[in-house]
Amino acid sequence: MQVAIALFDRLTALDAVGPYEVLQRIPELDIVFVGKEVGEVRTENGFLGMTVDAKYEDVPTPDVVVVPGGIGSRVAAKDDDVLSWILTAHETSLFTTSVCTGALILGATGLLDGLTATTHWSAYDTLAKSGATPIDTRVVEHLDKRIITAAGVSSGIDMALRLVEILFDATAAQAAQLMIEYDPMPPFDTGSIAKATPEVLERVDQYAAERD
Amino acid sequence: MQVAIALFDRLTALDAVGPYEVLQRIPELDIVFVGKEVGEVRTENGFLGMTVDAKYEDVPTPDVVVVPGGIGSRVAAKDDDVLSWILTAHETSLFTTSVCTGALILGATGLLDGLTATTHWSAYDTLAKSGATPIDTRVVEHLDKRIITAAGVSSGIDMALRLVEILFDATAAQAAQLMIEYDPMPPFDTGSIAKATPEVLERVDQYAAERD
């Protein structure tokens, strides 16, 4: 079973690597990182290079599609190579998924039109423009449509565990969870917009302005 | 402030990318991925290429050191280039940290001798051989020794949030947590060895045997 994870310049690394790290634990899954050109892309601020091993057109029928987000999603969502690949792949994929603002790329294909979906909390308004109804939920599943969207960045880990459960069984997902020792214990409980204080939001604005 | 994250062949991607994704949110932090040679390394099963941008010797005095793990840690823990870099860097670093079996590499330098430490749940016995006392805790801090070890794979996210709190303030850590929407909701509660059923452990053994 083939999993294709899209990479593009200025992506958010964890959007792609979270699902990757879960899915690569399952021996039945082969994972290929795809993009416009074979070679290196760089993450949002350029600190990390990741390798595209195959061009989109060379992986036309993956069983699972994972579309990450990041600042670069703004460009990717206007790139016909990306959008036509997703649309073609979705014709035969078992599941087409997004993490974070990867939902804006899925949305640009029209696949989310009329569906509930989720994305990074900062991007609900943009997602709505694609005809989707954004909801503040960690993972939104449309099993009949074979589409799953996950919220911001780290939520791709939760999404991928659920995907493994659907594709294989609960034991497979639990085994992957144990292998990555995913027993989360964040030192704070401020991981969702509903829990954020004004002080934290102000700091987020400051950080985002400095790095955008 | 400079953060150096070590990369080597057959590393576990999320061990490195989890802390990276937290730390890169803080504008005061510059992050550089270091290794034996500039260029690409591949993750455990070879599915993902990541780029080393600087050789160890070219980043002698980082403020923060992050050492990931993975199958490749067995080789890295015997590599004098890696070990001597860590020892030299630790002389001036604010914190020297490990994720997962990166603790075995730290252990091989002697830095963990006589200290409590943590690692992936499958590697406690190996860690003990370095003179450390392994404990089943998500993050083990020795602030006086400037050493922090994290448990398996995903625990590097929790470790990095705590590191940001120590280096900056709680608001910075909370802002990073919100930016990566780290409000974990795993579909199962089997992320630690204490919670694993025999059926899950059997599957882990099966998967590990198929991919090692």
Short mmCIF file of C-alpha atoms in Angstrom, two decimals:
data_model
loop_
_atom_site.label_atom_id
_atom_site.label_comp_id
_atom_site.label_asym_id
_atom_site.label_seq_id
_atom_site.Cartn_x
_atom_site.Cartn_y
_atom_site.Cartn_z
CA MET A 1 0.00 0.00 0.00
CA GLN A 2 1.51 3.32 -1.08
CA VAL A 3 1.40 6.57 0.90
CA ALA A 4 2.35 9.79 -0.89
CA ILE A 5 3.25 12.78 1.28
CA ALA A 6 3.51 16.07 -0.60
CA LEU A 7 6.46 18.37 0.05
CA PHE A 8 6.81 21.96 -1.15
CA ASP A 9 8.91 24.96 -0.23
CA ARG A 10 8.05 26.67 3.06
CA LEU A 11 6.07 23.73 4.37
CA THR A 12 5.70 23.06 8.11
CA ALA A 13 7.96 20.07 8.76
CA LEU A 14 5.90 18.49 11.53
CA ASP A 15 2.75 18.54 9.37
CA ALA A 16 4.47 15.97 7.15
CA VAL A 17 6.71 14.20 9.67
CA GLY A 18 3.98 13.60 12.28
CA PRO A 19 1.89 11.38 9.98
CA TYR A 20 5.06 9.94 8.43
CA GLU A 21 6.39 8.78 11.78
CA VAL A 22 3.14 6.96 12.58
CA LEU A 23 2.57 5.47 9.12
CA GLN A 24 6.17 4.31 8.59
CA ARG A 25 5.75 1.99 11.59
CA ILE A 26 3.29 -0.17 9.62
CA PRO A 27 5.21 -2.66 7.46
CA GLU A 28 2.39 -2.80 4.88
CA LEU A 29 2.90 0.89 4.05
CA ASP A 30 5.46 2.22 1.61
CA ILE A 31 5.92 5.95 1.89
CA VAL A 32 7.12 8.26 -0.85
CA PHE A 33 7.68 12.00 -0.55
CA VAL A 34 6.47 13.72 -3.72
CA GLY A 35 6.75 17.22 -5.14
CA LYS A 36 7.07 19.36 -8.23
CA GLU A 37 10.71 18.48 -8.75
CA VAL A 38 12.95 15.81 -7.29
CA GLY A 39 15.39 17.31 -4.82
CA GLU A 40 15.40 19.46 -1.74
CA VAL A 41 12.67 21.73 -0.41
CA ARG A 42 13.17 23.94 2.64
CA THR A 43 10.83 24.47 5.56
CA GLU A 44 9.08 27.73 6.45
CA ASN A 45 12.08 29.66 7.73
CA GLY A 46 14.56 27.66 5.66
CA PHE A 47 16.16 25.90 8.64
CA LEU A 48 15.50 22.34 7.42
CA GLY A 49 15.89 20.69 4.03
CA MET A 50 13.72 17.68 3.16
CA THR A 51 14.00 15.56 0.04
CA VAL A 52 11.38 15.09 -2.67
CA ASP A 53 12.07 11.62 -4.11
CA ALA A 54 9.45 11.56 -6.88
CA LYS A 55 7.59 14.05 -9.01
CA TYR A 56 3.82 14.28 -8.60
CA GLU A 57 3.19 12.79 -12.04
CA ASP A 58 5.34 9.77 -11.22
CA VAL A 59 3.06 8.80 -8.31
CA PRO A 60 -0.40 9.02 -9.90
CA THR A 61 -2.30 6.41 -7.88
CA PRO A 62 -1.19 6.41 -4.22
CA ASP A 63 -3.48 4.65 -1.77
CA VAL A 64 -3.13 7.44 0.77
CA VAL A 65 -2.43 11.12 0.09
CA VAL A 66 -1.14 13.40 2.86
CA VAL A 67 -1.04 17.14 2.16
CA PRO A 68 0.82 19.19 4.78
CA GLY A 69 0.53 22.93 5.32
CA GLY A 70 2.72 25.86 6.23
CA ILE A 71 3.31 29.30 4.79
CA GLY A 72 4.09 27.61 1.47
CA SER A 73 0.53 26.33 1.24
CA ARG A 74 -0.45 29.77 -0.09
CA VAL A 75 1.65 29.12 -3.19
CA ALA A 76 0.84 25.41 -3.42
CA ALA A 77 -2.89 26.14 -3.33
CA LYS A 78 -2.48 28.11 -6.59
CA ASP A 79 -0.23 25.56 -8.28
CA ASP A 80 -2.01 23.56 -10.97
CA ASP A 81 0.58 20.77 -10.75
CA VAL A 82 -0.31 20.22 -7.10
CA LEU A 83 -4.05 20.59 -7.52
CA SER A 84 -4.39 18.35 -10.57
CA TRP A 85 -2.24 15.68 -8.89
CA ILE A 86 -4.49 15.69 -5.82
CA LEU A 87 -7.64 15.49 -7.93
CA THR A 88 -6.31 12.62 -10.03
CA ALA A 89 -4.92 10.76 -7.03
CA HIS A 90 -8.19 11.15 -5.15
CA GLU A 91 -10.05 9.30 -7.91
CA THR A 92 -8.43 6.06 -6.75
CA SER A 93 -7.03 6.78 -3.28
CA LEU A 94 -8.42 5.07 -0.22
CA PHE A 95 -7.98 8.32 1.70
CA THR A 96 -6.96 11.84 0.81
CA THR A 97 -5.90 13.77 3.89
CA SER A 98 -4.56 17.12 4.98
CA VAL A 99 -2.80 18.50 8.03
CA CYS A 100 -2.94 22.14 9.14
CA THR A 101 -3.21 24.59 6.24
CA GLY A 102 -2.84 21.66 3.86
CA ALA A 103 -6.65 21.89 4.05
CA LEU A 104 -6.42 25.13 2.07
CA ILE A 105 -4.72 23.17 -0.72
CA LEU A 106 -7.36 20.45 -0.59
CA GLY A 107 -9.96 23.20 -0.52
CA ALA A 108 -8.53 24.77 -3.66
CA THR A 109 -9.18 21.54 -5.56
CA GLY A 110 -12.87 21.79 -4.71
CA LEU A 111 -12.83 18.50 -2.81
CA LEU A 112 -13.95 20.12 0.43
CA ASP A 113 -16.86 22.04 -1.09
CA GLY A 114 -19.95 21.46 1.05
CA LEU A 115 -18.05 19.45 3.66
CA THR A 116 -17.10 20.16 7.24
CA ALA A 117 -13.33 20.33 7.59
CA THR A 118 -10.63 21.54 9.93
CA THR A 119 -7.32 23.35 9.60
CA HIS A 120 -4.97 25.45 11.73
CA TRP A 121 -7.05 27.67 14.05
CA SER A 122 -5.69 30.79 12.33
CA ALA A 123 -7.03 29.72 8.92
CA TYR A 124 -10.74 29.03 9.43
CA ASP A 125 -11.82 32.10 7.45
CA THR A 126 -9.58 31.23 4.51
CA LEU A 127 -10.80 27.63 4.54
CA ALA A 128 -14.42 28.80 4.43
CA LYS A 129 -13.74 30.50 1.09
CA SER A 130 -13.33 27.04 -0.48
CA GLY A 131 -16.91 26.15 0.35
CA ALA A 132 -15.97 24.07 3.39
CA THR A 133 -17.50 24.61 6.81
CA PRO A 134 -14.55 24.93 9.21
CA ILE A 135 -14.97 23.35 12.63
CA ASP A 136 -12.70 23.52 15.66
CA THR A 137 -12.10 19.77 15.98
CA ARG A 138 -8.82 17.88 15.99
CA VAL A 139 -9.70 15.50 13.16
CA VAL A 140 -12.69 15.66 10.77
CA GLU A 141 -13.50 12.42 8.94
CA HIS A 142 -15.69 11.93 5.91
CA LEU A 143 -15.28 8.22 5.43
CA ASP A 144 -17.83 8.09 2.61
CA LYS A 145 -15.93 10.82 0.73
CA ARG A 146 -12.54 9.28 1.69
CA ILE A 147 -11.38 12.65 3.02
CA ILE A 148 -9.86 13.40 6.42
CA THR A 149 -8.63 16.81 7.54
CA ALA A 150 -6.61 17.46 10.68
CA ALA A 151 -6.16 20.69 12.65
CA GLY A 152 -2.85 22.50 13.14
CA VAL A 153 0.61 20.95 12.86
CA SER A 154 0.80 18.34 15.65
CA SER A 155 -2.73 17.05 14.96
CA GLY A 156 -1.39 15.03 12.05
CA ILE A 157 -0.11 12.50 14.58
CA ASP A 158 -3.62 11.93 15.92
CA MET A 159 -5.01 11.82 12.38
CA ALA A 160 -2.50 9.21 11.26
CA LEU A 161 -3.23 6.96 14.23
CA ARG A 162 -6.90 7.05 13.34
CA LEU A 163 -6.04 6.37 9.69
CA VAL A 164 -4.06 3.28 10.68
CA GLU A 165 -7.03 2.07 12.70
CA ILE A 166 -9.31 2.50 9.68
CA LEU A 167 -6.92 0.93 7.18
CA PHE A 168 -5.77 -1.95 9.42
CA ASP A 169 -7.06 -2.37 12.96
CA ALA A 170 -6.96 -0.79 16.41
CA THR A 171 -4.03 -2.96 17.45
CA ALA A 172 -1.95 -1.62 14.56
CA ALA A 173 -2.69 1.96 15.62
CA GLN A 174 -1.95 1.19 19.26
CA ALA A 175 1.33 -0.49 18.29
CA ALA A 176 2.38 2.56 16.27
CA GLN A 177 1.41 4.79 19.19
CA LEU A 178 3.55 2.74 21.58
CA MET A 179 6.47 2.63 19.14
CA ILE A 180 6.55 6.44 19.02
CA GLU A 181 5.81 6.56 22.77
CA TYR A 182 2.95 8.96 22.14
CA ASP A 183 1.81 9.48 25.69
CA PRO A 184 1.68 13.25 25.46
CA MET A 185 2.35 15.33 28.56
CA PRO A 186 2.60 18.95 27.47
CA PRO A 187 3.76 21.13 30.36
CA PHE A 188 0.88 23.53 29.66
CA ASP A 189 -2.71 23.18 28.49
CA THR A 190 -2.75 25.92 25.89
CA GLY A 191 -2.72 23.91 22.68
CA SER A 192 -6.04 25.05 21.27
CA ILE A 193 -7.45 28.47 20.49
CA ALA A 194 -10.29 27.86 22.96
CA LYS A 195 -7.74 27.65 25.77
CA ALA A 196 -5.51 30.55 24.78
CA THR A 197 -5.20 33.58 27.04
CA PRO A 198 -4.87 37.11 25.63
CA GLU A 199 -1.24 37.14 26.78
CA VAL A 200 -0.45 33.99 24.79
CA LEU A 201 -2.29 35.26 21.71
CA GLU A 202 -0.35 38.50 21.88
CA ARG A 203 2.92 36.55 21.96
CA VAL A 204 1.81 34.41 19.01
CA ASP A 205 1.09 37.57 17.03
CA GLN A 206 4.50 38.93 17.91
CA TYR A 207 6.30 35.71 16.92
CA ALA A 208 4.32 35.31 13.71
CA ALA A 209 5.08 38.89 12.68
CA GLU A 210 8.81 38.37 13.29
CA ARG A 211 9.05 35.22 11.19
CA ASP A 212 6.53 35.65 8.37
CA MET B 1 20.91 31.89 20.36
CA GLN B 2 21.99 28.87 18.33
CA VAL B 3 20.37 25.43 18.44
CA ALA B 4 22.24 22.52 16.83
CA ILE B 5 20.22 19.41 16.00
CA ALA B 6 22.31 16.38 15.05
CA LEU B 7 21.33 14.30 12.03
CA PHE B 8 22.77 10.91 11.07
CA ASP B 9 21.75 8.04 8.86
CA ARG B 10 18.86 5.92 10.09
CA LEU B 11 17.67 8.49 12.58
CA THR B 12 14.02 8.71 13.66
CA ALA B 13 12.67 11.80 11.91
CA LEU B 14 10.21 12.87 14.59
CA ASP B 15 12.93 12.78 17.28
CA ALA B 16 14.54 15.72 15.48
CA VAL B 17 11.48 17.40 13.93
CA GLY B 18 9.39 17.44 17.12
CA PRO B 19 11.83 19.72 19.01
CA TYR B 20 12.63 21.61 15.81
CA GLU B 21 8.98 22.50 15.23
CA VAL B 22 8.65 23.92 18.75
CA LEU B 23 12.00 25.71 18.84
CA GLN B 24 11.74 27.25 15.37
CA ARG B 25 8.67 29.20 16.56
CA ILE B 26 10.87 31.31 18.85
CA PRO B 27 12.39 34.19 16.87
CA GLU B 28 15.42 34.36 19.18
CA LEU B 29 16.49 30.85 18.14
CA ASP B 30 18.52 30.03 15.05
CA ILE B 31 18.50 26.34 14.27
CA VAL B 32 21.16 24.46 12.35
CA PHE B 33 21.12 20.79 11.43
CA VAL B 34 24.59 19.32 11.87
CA GLY B 35 26.25 16.02 10.96
CA LYS B 36 29.42 14.30 9.88
CA GLU B 37 29.16 15.56 6.30
CA VAL B 38 27.07 18.25 4.66
CA GLY B 39 24.32 16.71 2.53
CA GLU B 40 21.50 14.25 2.85
CA VAL B 41 20.93 11.60 5.50
CA ARG B 42 18.05 9.11 5.30
CA THR B 43 15.67 8.06 8.07
CA GLU B 44 15.44 4.58 9.57
CA ASN B 45 13.81 2.81 6.64
CA GLY B 46 15.18 5.24 4.08
CA PHE B 47 11.80 6.80 3.24
CA LEU B 48 12.79 10.39 4.06
CA GLY B 49 15.88 12.44 3.25
CA MET B 50 16.87 15.30 5.54
CA THR B 51 19.67 17.78 4.97
CA VAL B 52 22.77 18.31 7.09
CA ASP B 53 23.73 21.96 6.57
CA ALA B 54 26.92 22.08 8.63
CA LYS B 55 29.59 19.68 9.81
CA TYR B 56 29.92 19.08 13.53
CA GLU B 57 33.26 20.85 13.71
CA ASP B 58 31.78 23.95 12.09
CA VAL B 59 29.27 24.39 14.93
CA PRO B 60 31.50 24.03 18.00
CA THR B 61 29.63 26.21 20.51
CA PRO B 62 25.84 25.90 20.08
CA ASP B 63 23.72 27.17 22.95
CA VAL B 64 21.44 24.16 22.75
CA VAL B 65 22.30 20.65 21.55
CA VAL B 66 19.55 18.22 20.51
CA VAL B 67 20.55 14.60 19.87
CA PRO B 68 17.82 12.46 18.29
CA GLY B 69 17.71 8.66 18.25
CA GLY B 70 16.67 5.87 15.97
CA ILE B 71 18.28 2.67 14.74
CA GLY B 72 21.23 4.78 13.58
CA SER B 73 22.00 5.75 17.17
CA ARG B 74 23.81 2.41 17.52
CA VAL B 75 26.40 3.59 14.97
CA ALA B 76 26.42 7.22 16.14
CA ALA B 77 27.11 6.12 19.73
CA LYS B 78 30.39 4.59 18.52
CA ASP B 79 31.39 7.51 16.31
CA ASP B 80 34.17 9.61 17.81
CA ASP B 81 33.22 12.59 15.62
CA VAL B 82 29.76 12.65 17.20
CA LEU B 83 30.91 11.98 20.75
CA SER B 84 33.74 14.49 20.77
CA TRP B 85 31.47 17.15 19.27
CA ILE B 86 28.88 16.61 22.01
CA LEU B 87 31.51 16.75 24.75
CA THR B 88 33.05 19.93 23.37
CA ALA B 89 29.69 21.57 22.75
CA HIS B 90 28.51 20.68 26.24
CA GLU B 91 31.38 22.65 27.78
CA THR B 92 29.65 25.88 26.75
CA SER B 93 26.06 24.90 25.91
CA LEU B 94 23.17 26.14 28.00
CA PHE B 95 21.50 22.74 27.55
CA THR B 96 22.51 19.45 26.01
CA THR B 97 19.47 17.30 25.31
CA SER B 98 18.45 13.99 23.82
CA VAL B 99 15.26 12.45 22.48
CA CYS B 100 14.55 8.72 22.41
CA THR B 101 17.67 6.59 21.90
CA GLY B 102 19.63 9.78 21.44
CA ALA B 103 20.19 9.19 25.17
CA LEU B 104 22.40 6.23 24.24
CA ILE B 105 24.63 8.62 22.29
CA LEU B 106 24.73 11.06 25.21
CA GLY B 107 25.41 8.08 27.46
CA ALA B 108 28.35 7.01 25.32
CA THR B 109 30.02 10.36 25.98
CA GLY B 110 29.92 9.68 29.72
CA LEU B 111 27.76 12.74 30.38
CA LEU B 112 24.93 10.66 31.88
CA ASP B 113 27.15 8.66 34.24
CA GLY B 114 25.59 8.71 37.70
CA LEU B 115 22.49 10.58 36.54
CA THR B 116 18.87 9.57 36.16
CA ALA B 117 17.84 9.71 32.50
CA THR B 118 15.16 8.52 30.14
CA THR B 119 15.02 7.06 26.64
CA HIS B 120 12.69 4.98 24.48
CA TRP B 121 11.02 2.34 26.68
CA SER B 122 12.73 -0.45 24.72
CA ALA B 123 16.23 0.85 25.54
CA TYR B 124 16.36 1.15 29.33
CA ASP B 125 18.79 -1.77 29.70
CA THR B 126 21.15 -0.38 27.08
CA LEU B 127 21.02 3.07 28.69
CA ALA B 128 21.90 1.59 32.07
CA LYS B 129 25.22 0.35 30.64
CA SER B 130 26.35 3.98 30.34
CA GLY B 131 26.13 4.43 34.10
CA ALA B 132 22.78 6.23 33.94
CA THR B 133 19.77 5.19 35.98
CA PRO B 134 16.90 4.86 33.48
CA ILE B 135 13.49 6.02 34.67
CA ASP B 136 10.11 5.74 32.97
CA THR B 137 9.36 9.46 32.84
CA ARG B 138 8.55 11.63 29.85
CA VAL B 139 11.29 14.22 30.47
CA VAL B 140 14.18 14.05 32.94
CA GLU B 141 15.83 17.37 33.77
CA HIS B 142 19.17 18.00 35.44
CA LEU B 143 19.22 21.77 35.36
CA ASP B 144 22.44 21.96 37.39
CA LYS B 145 24.17 19.66 34.88
CA ARG B 146 22.46 21.38 31.90
CA ILE B 147 21.24 18.00 30.63
CA ILE B 148 17.70 17.03 29.67
CA THR B 149 16.69 13.64 28.29
CA ALA B 150 13.29 12.83 26.78
CA ALA B 151 11.58 9.46 26.35
CA GLY B 152 10.64 7.93 22.98
CA VAL B 153 10.15 9.82 19.72
CA SER B 154 7.12 12.10 20.31
CA SER B 155 8.35 13.12 23.79
CA GLY B 156 10.76 15.58 22.18
CA ILE B 157 7.81 17.92 21.67
CA ASP B 158 7.10 18.01 25.41
CA MET B 159 10.82 18.38 26.15
CA ALA B 160 11.20 21.31 23.77
CA LEU B 161 8.22 23.15 25.27
CA ARG B 162 9.81 22.82 28.69
CA LEU B 163 13.15 23.98 27.27
CA VAL B 164 11.52 27.11 25.86
CA GLU B 165 9.99 27.82 29.26
CA ILE B 166 13.41 27.50 30.90
CA LEU B 167 15.27 29.56 28.28
CA PHE B 168 12.60 32.25 27.87
CA ASP B 169 9.34 32.16 29.81
CA ALA B 170 6.09 30.23 30.15
CA THR B 171 4.33 32.54 27.71
CA ALA B 172 6.88 31.71 25.02
CA ALA B 173 6.31 27.99 25.52
CA GLN B 174 2.54 28.43 25.54
CA ALA B 175 2.73 30.50 22.35
CA ALA B 176 4.78 27.79 20.63
CA GLN B 177 2.29 25.17 21.84
CA LEU B 178 -0.62 27.13 20.40
CA MET B 179 1.21 27.78 17.12
CA ILE B 180 1.66 24.04 16.61
CA GLU B 181 -1.86 23.42 17.98
CA TYR B 182 -0.48 20.86 20.40
CA ASP B 183 -3.70 19.86 22.11
CA PRO B 184 -3.10 16.13 21.77
CA MET B 185 -6.07 13.80 21.43
CA PRO B 186 -4.71 10.36 20.59
CA PRO B 187 -7.55 8.00 19.72
CA PHE B 188 -6.11 5.44 22.17
CA ASP B 189 -4.33 5.58 25.51
CA THR B 190 -1.52 3.15 24.77
CA GLY B 191 1.41 5.50 24.40
CA SER B 192 3.54 4.22 27.28
CA ILE B 193 4.88 0.79 28.12
CA ALA B 194 2.94 0.84 31.41
CA LYS B 195 -0.32 1.00 29.44
CA ALA B 196 0.51 -1.57 26.76
CA THR B 197 -1.50 -4.79 26.53
CA PRO B 198 0.15 -8.09 25.57
CA GLU B 199 -1.65 -7.93 22.22
CA VAL B 200 -0.15 -4.51 21.43
CA LEU B 201 3.32 -5.59 22.55
CA GLU B 202 3.10 -8.65 20.32
CA ARG B 203 2.23 -6.43 17.35
CA VAL B 204 5.12 -4.08 18.16
CA ASP B 205 7.49 -7.05 18.17
CA GLN B 206 6.11 -8.18 14.83
CA TYR B 207 6.44 -4.73 13.25
CA ALA B 208 9.92 -4.15 14.67
CA ALA B 209 11.11 -7.51 13.34
CA GLU B 210 9.78 -6.72 9.86
CA ARG B 211 11.48 -3.34 9.58
CA ASP B 212 14.77 -3.70 11.45
#
